[in-house]
mmCIF file of C-alpha atoms in Angstrom:
data_model
loop_
_atom_site.group_PDB
_atom_site.id
_atom_site.type_symbol
_atom_site.label_atom_id
_atom_site.label_comp_id
_atom_site.label_asym_id
_atom_site.label_seq_id
_atom_site.Cartn_x
_atom_site.Cartn_y
_atom_site.Cartn_z
ATOM 1 C CA MET A 1 174.820 159.620 78.200
ATOM 2 C CA GLU A 2 175.297 163.256 77.056
ATOM 3 C CA ARG A 3 178.545 163.848 75.234
ATOM 4 C CA GLU A 4 180.157 167.060 76.458
ATOM 5 C CA ILE A 5 181.637 169.540 73.723
ATOM 6 C CA CYS A 6 184.412 170.493 76.120
ATOM 7 C CA ILE A 7 185.663 169.741 79.667
ATOM 8 C CA PRO A 8 185.376 172.889 81.777
ATOM 9 C CA THR A 9 188.817 173.862 83.428
ATOM 10 C CA LEU A 10 188.968 176.950 85.755
ATOM 11 C CA THR A 11 191.826 178.985 84.481
ATOM 12 C CA LYS A 12 193.257 182.650 84.904
ATOM 13 C CA SER A 13 193.660 185.017 82.067
ATOM 14 C CA GLU A 14 195.228 188.421 81.833
ATOM 15 C CA VAL A 15 193.489 191.014 79.929
ATOM 16 C CA LEU A 16 195.692 193.091 77.626
ATOM 17 C CA VAL A 17 195.614 196.758 78.602
ATOM 18 C CA GLU A 18 196.220 199.846 76.462
ATOM 19 C CA SER A 19 196.310 203.610 77.096
ATOM 20 C CA PRO A 20 193.203 205.281 75.633
ATOM 21 C CA ILE A 21 193.690 206.243 72.103
ATOM 22 C CA ASP A 22 192.988 210.055 71.313
ATOM 23 C CA ARG A 23 189.855 209.654 69.103
ATOM 24 C CA VAL A 24 190.451 213.017 67.293
ATOM 25 C CA LYS A 25 194.276 212.560 66.506
ATOM 26 C CA ALA A 26 193.878 208.987 65.603
ATOM 27 C CA VAL A 27 191.870 209.789 62.564
ATOM 28 C CA ALA A 28 194.476 212.124 61.113
ATOM 29 C CA GLU A 29 197.256 209.532 61.585
ATOM 30 C CA PRO A 30 198.574 208.583 58.167
ATOM 31 C CA ASP A 31 198.876 204.878 59.017
ATOM 32 C CA ARG A 32 195.367 204.453 60.423
ATOM 33 C CA ILE A 33 192.246 203.613 58.683
ATOM 34 C CA SER A 34 188.878 205.352 58.446
ATOM 35 C CA ALA A 35 186.453 203.859 56.128
ATOM 36 C CA LYS A 36 182.831 202.647 55.423
ATOM 37 C CA LEU A 37 182.012 198.979 55.390
ATOM 38 C CA ARG A 38 179.006 197.885 53.444
ATOM 39 C CA VAL A 39 177.439 194.787 55.319
ATOM 40 C CA LYS A 40 174.885 192.489 54.150
ATOM 41 C CA ILE A 41 173.091 190.054 56.624
ATOM 42 C CA THR A 42 171.254 186.972 55.369
ATOM 43 C CA VAL A 43 168.994 184.836 57.582
ATOM 44 C CA VAL A 44 170.255 181.354 57.518
ATOM 45 C CA SER A 45 168.111 179.767 60.392
ATOM 46 C CA ASP A 46 164.419 179.176 60.081
ATOM 47 C CA TYR A 47 163.662 182.489 61.599
ATOM 48 C CA LEU A 48 164.974 185.787 63.053
ATOM 49 C CA PHE A 49 163.482 187.829 65.683
ATOM 50 C CA VAL A 50 164.726 191.207 66.803
ATOM 51 C CA GLY A 51 162.160 192.847 68.734
ATOM 52 C CA SER A 52 161.111 196.498 68.889
ATOM 53 C CA GLY A 53 159.357 196.449 72.286
ATOM 54 C CA ARG A 54 156.086 197.161 70.622
ATOM 55 C CA ILE A 55 152.935 194.985 70.003
ATOM 56 C CA ARG A 56 151.249 194.565 66.774
ATOM 57 C CA TYR A 57 147.675 193.643 66.621
ATOM 58 C CA THR A 58 146.569 191.473 63.781
ATOM 59 C CA TYR A 59 142.888 191.982 62.214
ATOM 60 C CA LEU A 60 142.467 195.057 64.476
ATOM 61 C CA GLU A 61 142.356 197.622 61.686
ATOM 62 C CA ASP A 62 139.692 195.489 59.783
ATOM 63 C CA ALA A 63 137.644 195.209 63.061
ATOM 64 C CA VAL A 64 137.732 199.078 63.518
ATOM 65 C CA LYS A 65 136.678 199.628 60.070
ATOM 66 C CA ARG A 66 133.881 197.177 60.315
ATOM 67 C CA TYR A 67 132.438 197.957 63.679
ATOM 68 C CA GLY A 68 133.818 201.329 64.707
ATOM 69 C CA GLY A 69 135.653 202.225 67.705
ATOM 70 C CA GLU A 70 132.649 202.864 69.983
ATOM 71 C CA GLU A 71 130.958 199.500 69.139
ATOM 72 C CA LEU A 72 134.187 197.702 69.786
ATOM 73 C CA TYR A 73 134.460 199.392 73.340
ATOM 74 C CA ARG A 74 130.914 198.417 74.254
ATOM 75 C CA ASN A 75 131.224 194.805 72.821
ATOM 76 C CA PRO A 76 134.746 193.512 73.448
ATOM 77 C CA VAL A 77 133.534 190.060 72.151
ATOM 78 C CA LEU A 78 133.748 191.633 68.714
ATOM 79 C CA LEU A 79 137.558 191.679 69.115
ATOM 80 C CA LYS A 80 137.730 187.955 68.900
ATOM 81 C CA GLY A 81 140.254 187.045 66.509
ATOM 82 C CA VAL A 82 142.423 190.067 67.207
ATOM 83 C CA GLU A 83 145.856 188.834 68.542
ATOM 84 C CA GLU A 84 148.827 190.495 69.933
ATOM 85 C CA PHE A 85 152.160 189.815 68.392
ATOM 86 C CA LYS A 86 155.594 191.141 69.366
ATOM 87 C CA GLU A 87 156.576 193.305 66.599
ATOM 88 C CA PHE A 88 159.769 192.971 64.624
ATOM 89 C CA TYR A 89 162.091 196.024 64.810
ATOM 90 C CA ARG A 90 161.306 198.599 62.112
ATOM 91 C CA ALA A 91 163.127 201.712 60.859
ATOM 92 C CA GLU A 92 161.789 204.093 58.146
ATOM 93 C CA GLY A 93 158.689 201.895 58.041
ATOM 94 C CA ARG A 94 160.662 198.764 57.063
ATOM 95 C CA PRO A 95 161.956 195.839 58.921
ATOM 96 C CA ALA A 96 165.351 196.397 60.268
ATOM 97 C CA ILE A 97 168.164 195.362 62.545
ATOM 98 C CA PRO A 98 169.322 198.170 64.863
ATOM 99 C CA GLY A 99 173.135 198.897 64.864
ATOM 100 C CA SER A 100 173.292 198.505 68.572
ATOM 101 C CA THR A 101 172.028 194.773 68.105
ATOM 102 C CA LEU A 102 174.832 193.988 65.767
ATOM 103 C CA LYS A 103 177.408 195.836 67.990
ATOM 104 C CA GLY A 104 176.307 193.744 70.956
ATOM 105 C CA ALA A 105 176.710 190.567 68.974
ATOM 106 C CA VAL A 106 180.009 191.582 67.797
ATOM 107 C CA ARG A 107 181.247 192.560 71.180
ATOM 108 C CA SER A 108 180.089 189.184 72.626
ATOM 109 C CA ARG A 109 181.653 187.141 70.211
ATOM 110 C CA ILE A 110 185.035 188.729 70.665
ATOM 111 C CA GLU A 111 184.771 188.531 74.389
ATOM 112 C CA LEU A 112 183.516 184.808 74.292
ATOM 113 C CA ALA A 113 185.506 183.352 71.373
ATOM 114 C CA SER A 114 188.861 184.595 72.923
ATOM 115 C CA HIS A 115 190.576 182.219 75.345
ATOM 116 C CA GLY A 116 193.950 181.834 76.795
ATOM 117 C CA PRO A 117 196.559 183.274 79.311
ATOM 118 C CA GLN A 118 196.083 186.577 77.747
ATOM 119 C CA THR A 119 192.901 187.960 76.069
ATOM 120 C CA VAL A 120 191.798 191.191 74.505
ATOM 121 C CA ALA A 121 188.489 191.702 76.463
ATOM 122 C CA THR A 122 187.074 191.243 79.942
ATOM 123 C CA PHE A 123 183.382 190.342 80.184
ATOM 124 C CA SER A 124 180.995 193.221 79.955
ATOM 125 C CA TYR A 125 178.467 191.333 82.302
ATOM 126 C CA GLY A 126 180.680 188.938 84.014
ATOM 127 C CA GLY A 127 179.513 189.372 87.518
ATOM 128 C CA ASP A 128 181.633 188.517 90.552
ATOM 129 C CA THR A 129 181.504 184.756 90.375
ATOM 130 C CA VAL A 130 182.807 182.260 87.859
ATOM 131 C CA LEU A 131 181.128 178.914 87.140
ATOM 132 C CA ASN A 132 182.926 175.917 88.516
ATOM 133 C CA SER A 133 180.792 173.341 86.711
ATOM 134 C CA LEU A 134 178.500 173.196 83.774
ATOM 135 C CA PRO A 135 174.897 173.774 84.629
ATOM 136 C CA PRO A 136 172.804 170.488 84.219
ATOM 137 C CA LYS A 137 170.739 170.199 81.046
ATOM 138 C CA GLY A 138 167.515 172.008 81.548
ATOM 139 C CA PHE A 139 168.885 174.585 83.932
ATOM 140 C CA HIS A 140 169.141 178.295 83.088
ATOM 141 C CA GLY A 141 172.077 179.064 80.687
ATOM 142 C CA TRP A 142 173.025 175.352 80.164
ATOM 143 C CA ARG A 143 173.457 175.912 76.343
ATOM 144 C CA HIS A 144 175.388 179.219 76.647
ATOM 145 C CA ALA A 145 177.678 177.662 79.159
ATOM 146 C CA ARG A 146 178.534 174.742 76.688
ATOM 147 C CA ILE A 147 178.889 176.816 73.505
ATOM 148 C CA TRP A 148 181.387 179.107 75.199
ATOM 149 C CA CYS A 149 182.715 176.422 77.744
ATOM 150 C CA GLU A 150 186.345 177.431 77.463
ATOM 151 C CA SER A 151 186.094 181.125 78.073
ATOM 152 C CA ILE A 152 183.381 181.242 80.771
ATOM 153 C CA PHE A 153 185.559 179.299 83.034
ATOM 154 C CA GLU A 154 188.253 181.885 82.723
ATOM 155 C CA VAL A 155 188.906 184.346 85.627
ATOM 156 C CA ARG A 156 189.965 187.471 83.658
ATOM 157 C CA SER A 157 191.791 190.131 85.446
ATOM 158 C CA ILE A 158 192.391 193.849 84.432
ATOM 159 C CA ASP A 159 194.451 196.450 85.827
ATOM 160 C CA ARG A 160 192.175 199.570 85.692
ATOM 161 C CA PHE A 161 195.058 201.938 86.718
ATOM 162 C CA LYS A 162 196.930 200.958 83.451
ATOM 163 C CA GLY A 163 194.083 201.646 81.016
ATOM 164 C CA TYR A 164 191.524 199.742 78.928
ATOM 165 C CA SER A 165 191.186 196.416 77.402
ATOM 166 C CA VAL A 166 191.971 196.396 73.618
ATOM 167 C CA LEU A 167 188.119 195.865 72.989
ATOM 168 C CA GLU A 168 187.178 198.656 75.194
ATOM 169 C CA ASN A 169 189.740 200.971 73.344
ATOM 170 C CA LEU A 170 188.024 199.869 70.052
ATOM 171 C CA LEU A 171 184.291 199.761 70.857
ATOM 172 C CA GLY A 172 184.241 202.199 73.799
ATOM 173 C CA TYR A 173 183.629 201.850 77.577
ATOM 174 C CA ALA A 174 180.852 202.943 79.767
ATOM 175 C CA GLY A 175 182.833 204.032 82.641
ATOM 176 C CA ARG A 176 182.415 201.476 85.595
ATOM 177 C CA GLY A 177 185.537 202.107 87.610
ATOM 178 C CA ALA A 178 187.292 204.243 84.943
ATOM 179 C CA GLN A 179 186.650 207.334 82.845
ATOM 180 C CA ALA A 180 184.201 206.337 79.954
ATOM 181 C CA ILE A 181 185.548 206.519 76.362
ATOM 182 C CA GLY A 182 183.619 206.565 73.008
ATOM 183 C CA SER A 183 183.685 204.043 70.235
ATOM 184 C CA ARG A 184 185.769 204.219 67.208
ATOM 185 C CA VAL A 185 183.243 202.011 65.348
ATOM 186 C CA TYR A 186 179.816 203.205 64.412
ATOM 187 C CA PHE A 187 177.305 200.668 63.543
ATOM 188 C CA GLY A 188 174.270 201.867 61.358
ATOM 189 C CA THR A 189 170.785 200.410 61.141
ATOM 190 C CA LEU A 190 170.507 197.419 58.648
ATOM 191 C CA LEU A 191 167.370 198.013 56.749
ATOM 192 C CA GLY A 192 165.418 195.169 55.177
ATOM 193 C CA THR A 193 166.047 194.979 51.451
ATOM 194 C CA SER A 194 164.335 191.552 50.914
ATOM 195 C CA VAL A 195 162.296 190.435 54.022
ATOM 196 C CA LYS A 196 159.337 188.189 54.513
ATOM 197 C CA LEU A 197 157.602 188.434 57.956
ATOM 198 C CA ASP A 198 155.343 185.646 59.494
ATOM 199 C CA ASN A 199 153.334 185.806 62.606
ATOM 200 C CA LEU A 200 154.215 182.833 64.758
ATOM 201 C CA VAL A 201 152.864 181.270 67.869
ATOM 202 C CA LEU A 202 155.701 179.647 69.859
ATOM 203 C CA ASP A 203 155.904 177.275 73.020
ATOM 204 C CA HIS A 204 154.983 179.078 76.141
ATOM 205 C CA ASN A 205 152.294 181.003 74.146
ATOM 206 C CA GLU A 206 154.769 183.541 72.916
ATOM 207 C CA LYS A 207 153.386 185.250 69.743
ATOM 208 C CA LEU A 208 155.898 187.242 67.615
ATOM 209 C CA GLU A 209 156.628 188.599 64.124
ATOM 210 C CA ALA A 210 159.720 186.907 62.589
ATOM 211 C CA ALA A 211 161.770 187.274 59.520
ATOM 212 C CA VAL A 212 161.871 184.009 57.735
ATOM 213 C CA LYS A 213 164.836 182.109 56.307
ATOM 214 C CA GLY A 214 166.462 184.084 53.274
ATOM 215 C CA SER A 215 165.595 187.522 54.435
ATOM 216 C CA VAL A 216 168.204 190.146 53.744
ATOM 217 C CA PHE A 217 169.113 193.197 55.542
ATOM 218 C CA GLU A 218 171.857 195.768 54.470
ATOM 219 C CA GLY A 219 173.531 198.608 56.118
ATOM 220 C CA GLU A 220 176.928 200.324 57.029
ATOM 221 C CA ILE A 221 179.520 200.284 59.664
ATOM 222 C CA VAL A 222 181.890 203.353 59.888
ATOM 223 C CA VAL A 223 185.341 203.005 61.377
ATOM 224 C CA LEU A 224 187.550 205.977 62.436
ATOM 225 C CA GLY A 225 191.230 205.779 62.992
ATOM 226 C CA LEU A 226 191.839 202.175 63.266
ATOM 227 C CA SER A 227 194.989 200.178 62.982
ATOM 228 C CA SER A 228 195.149 197.169 60.591
ATOM 229 C CA ALA A 229 194.987 194.860 63.560
ATOM 230 C CA GLU A 230 192.017 196.705 65.136
ATOM 231 C CA LEU A 231 190.096 196.612 61.822
ATOM 232 C CA GLY A 232 190.843 192.824 61.818
ATOM 233 C CA LEU A 233 189.486 192.463 65.302
ATOM 234 C CA LEU A 234 186.154 194.110 64.278
ATOM 235 C CA LEU A 235 186.026 191.641 61.387
ATOM 236 C CA TYR A 236 186.875 188.803 63.708
ATOM 237 C CA GLY A 237 183.732 189.893 65.821
ATOM 238 C CA LEU A 238 181.763 189.743 62.523
ATOM 239 C CA SER A 239 182.848 185.996 62.030
ATOM 240 C CA GLN A 240 185.152 186.768 59.027
ATOM 241 C CA ASP A 241 187.750 184.735 60.483
ATOM 242 C CA LYS A 242 185.911 181.548 59.475
ATOM 243 C CA LEU A 243 186.566 182.614 55.842
ATOM 244 C CA LEU A 244 190.314 181.496 56.631
ATOM 245 C CA CYS A 245 188.944 177.954 57.031
ATOM 246 C CA LYS A 246 186.587 178.063 54.062
ATOM 247 C CA ARG A 247 183.481 178.141 56.334
ATOM 248 C CA GLU A 248 180.597 180.477 55.970
ATOM 249 C CA PRO A 249 180.795 183.575 58.237
ATOM 250 C CA LEU A 250 177.824 182.638 60.543
ATOM 251 C CA MET A 251 177.106 184.256 63.572
ATOM 252 C CA LEU A 252 174.382 184.174 66.354
ATOM 253 C CA LEU A 253 171.992 187.190 66.525
ATOM 254 C CA GLY A 254 168.626 188.229 68.078
ATOM 255 C CA ALA A 255 166.166 186.347 70.360
ATOM 256 C CA SER A 256 166.143 182.656 71.029
ATOM 257 C CA LYS A 257 169.509 182.027 69.421
ATOM 258 C CA TYR A 258 170.634 179.452 71.728
ATOM 259 C CA ARG A 259 167.581 177.287 71.699
ATOM 260 C CA CYS A 260 165.130 175.464 69.423
ATOM 261 C CA ARG A 261 161.503 176.770 69.511
ATOM 262 C CA THR A 262 158.378 174.895 69.087
ATOM 263 C CA VAL A 263 156.291 176.701 66.516
ATOM 264 C CA VAL A 264 152.727 175.829 67.605
ATOM 265 C CA SER A 265 151.150 177.564 64.650
ATOM 266 C CA LYS A 266 152.911 175.418 62.148
ATOM 267 C CA GLY A 267 151.874 172.114 63.747
ATOM 268 C CA GLY A 268 154.419 171.988 66.535
ATOM 269 C CA VAL A 269 157.523 171.756 64.325
ATOM 270 C CA LYS A 270 160.830 172.637 65.918
ATOM 271 C CA ALA A 271 162.582 175.764 64.629
ATOM 272 C CA GLU A 272 165.927 177.288 64.707
ATOM 273 C CA PHE A 273 166.320 181.087 65.407
ATOM 274 C CA GLY A 274 169.017 183.572 65.345
ATOM 275 C CA VAL A 275 171.594 182.248 62.795
ATOM 276 C CA VAL A 276 172.745 184.809 60.198
ATOM 277 C CA LYS A 277 175.430 185.111 57.468
ATOM 278 C CA VAL A 278 177.384 188.228 57.538
ATOM 279 C CA GLU A 279 179.108 189.351 54.280
ATOM 280 C CA ILE A 280 181.240 192.555 53.800
ATOM 281 C CA GLU A 281 180.388 193.674 50.491
ATOM 282 C CA SER A 282 182.836 196.614 50.172
ATOM 283 C CA ILE A 283 185.324 198.698 52.162
ATOM 284 C CA GLU A 284 185.233 202.337 51.053
ATOM 285 C CA PRO A 285 188.140 204.516 52.420
ATOM 286 C CA ALA A 286 187.378 208.124 53.657
ATOM 287 C CA PRO A 287 188.849 210.749 51.303
ATOM 288 C CA TRP A 288 191.764 211.570 53.604
ATOM 289 C CA CYS A 289 193.046 208.001 53.940
ATOM 290 C CA LYS A 290 192.436 206.676 50.382
ATOM 291 C CA GLU A 291 196.250 206.274 49.681
ATOM 292 C CA THR A 292 196.908 204.470 53.003
ATOM 293 C CA LEU A 293 194.050 201.968 52.370
ATOM 294 C CA ASN A 294 195.028 201.649 48.549
ATOM 295 C CA GLN A 295 198.506 200.849 49.635
ATOM 296 C CA LEU A 296 197.201 198.032 51.925
ATOM 297 C CA LEU A 297 194.406 196.710 49.542
ATOM 298 C CA GLY A 298 196.096 197.102 46.281
ATOM 299 C CA ALA A 299 194.021 195.306 43.582
ATOM 300 C CA SER A 300 193.066 192.660 45.972
ATOM 301 C CA SER A 301 189.433 191.369 46.025
ATOM 302 C CA VAL A 302 187.418 192.345 49.159
ATOM 303 C CA SER A 303 187.350 188.835 50.554
ATOM 304 C CA LYS A 304 191.070 188.668 50.217
ATOM 305 C CA VAL A 305 191.508 192.019 51.973
ATOM 306 C CA ILE A 306 189.329 190.922 54.762
ATOM 307 C CA LYS A 307 191.365 187.757 55.324
ATOM 308 C CA GLU A 308 194.561 189.872 55.448
ATOM 309 C CA PHE A 309 193.183 192.104 58.029
ATOM 310 C CA VAL A 310 191.954 189.051 60.127
ATOM 311 C CA GLU A 311 195.257 187.439 59.860
ATOM 312 C CA LYS A 312 196.767 190.631 61.241
ATOM 313 C CA ALA A 313 194.407 190.642 64.195
ATOM 314 C CA LEU A 314 195.364 186.865 64.915
ATOM 315 C CA GLU A 315 199.036 187.845 64.733
ATOM 316 C CA THR A 316 198.750 190.870 66.944
ATOM 317 C CA TYR A 317 196.387 189.787 69.597
ATOM 318 C CA PRO A 318 196.824 186.667 71.646
ATOM 319 C CA GLY A 319 193.827 184.596 72.595
ATOM 320 C CA LEU A 320 191.694 184.817 69.517
ATOM 321 C CA ARG A 321 190.720 181.442 68.380
ATOM 322 C CA LYS A 322 190.896 181.144 64.745
ATOM 323 C CA CYS A 323 187.660 179.831 63.065
ATOM 324 C CA PHE A 324 185.905 179.072 66.445
ATOM 325 C CA ASP A 325 182.410 177.996 65.298
ATOM 326 C CA GLU A 326 179.836 178.776 67.967
ATOM 327 C CA VAL A 327 176.985 177.968 65.390
ATOM 328 C CA GLU A 328 178.388 174.490 64.826
ATOM 329 C CA ARG A 329 178.564 173.951 68.701
ATOM 330 C CA LYS A 330 175.083 175.088 69.167
ATOM 331 C CA ARG A 331 173.730 172.684 66.605
ATOM 332 C CA LEU A 332 175.701 169.784 68.012
ATOM 333 C CA ILE A 333 174.456 170.532 71.575
ATOM 334 C CA GLU A 334 170.845 170.835 70.429
ATOM 335 C CA PRO A 335 169.895 170.044 66.858
ATOM 336 C CA CYS A 336 166.486 171.435 65.923
ATOM 337 C CA ARG A 337 166.218 168.845 63.322
ATOM 338 C CA VAL A 338 166.362 165.142 63.972
#
């Protein structure tokens, strides 16, 4: 009999509401933080796939050189051996993770890891209905429902006449039912600095180009006019709260992150996708707020400073579950290794 990770309970939750912060004035306020975070992402799972929407053709260049375009057009049989693979995202000619992908993962983690009578976020794609039971194993969304069991059974209400959720005030709001507001956090593209790609044939005959375990991507996140608690909330979304419990800051990212895949091209082995370690290598203050940030940071190490900001967020915002480990839950629900 399957052991459930949690017992689903339908509950109600009130979303904390704030007035929209003036994006221009906030940057100039002396007690607010504007800075650049240097971020390093390392692939911890067997593979990571972040698609570009494009197709790469293996051996096609060799075939064109050997036979010429006209001959290949007249005799398609010569294209035997040319395969189509979904391309890994690229920027500046290098494998990369777009900032929008990381931002989506951060937003989702804050939405789904928070739980309680009051929360900092509504659901961006919540729909009009709430689950009343866990989907049976094998049905659509059964893994997702078990990983985020407590939060997805919450009915979250927000009063749009009063303002925006804490998360919307931080990362922006597209304007469904209220005026759109911009983000105060800007996620740059993370370029591959040490990446090995492999062409894989998976179950359901899906063919893709994936970054293998140990691949490294680096980039920047720029924050403008954040309070200490807001910066801590961003770091929470980057799984840095796990440092408080002496765990690795692992998070889920990219395609197939919730399920094991069978790699047909590797003899049918089961493989894990979409688990990465996120490290904040430095926090560099903007010139106009160096004094403010130096007062907060002192001579502390980056890791100690990160913990202090996360602790501030946990103190300020109700509903943030300290050290919630979605990766551990995913592996308990469906281990990719026996």
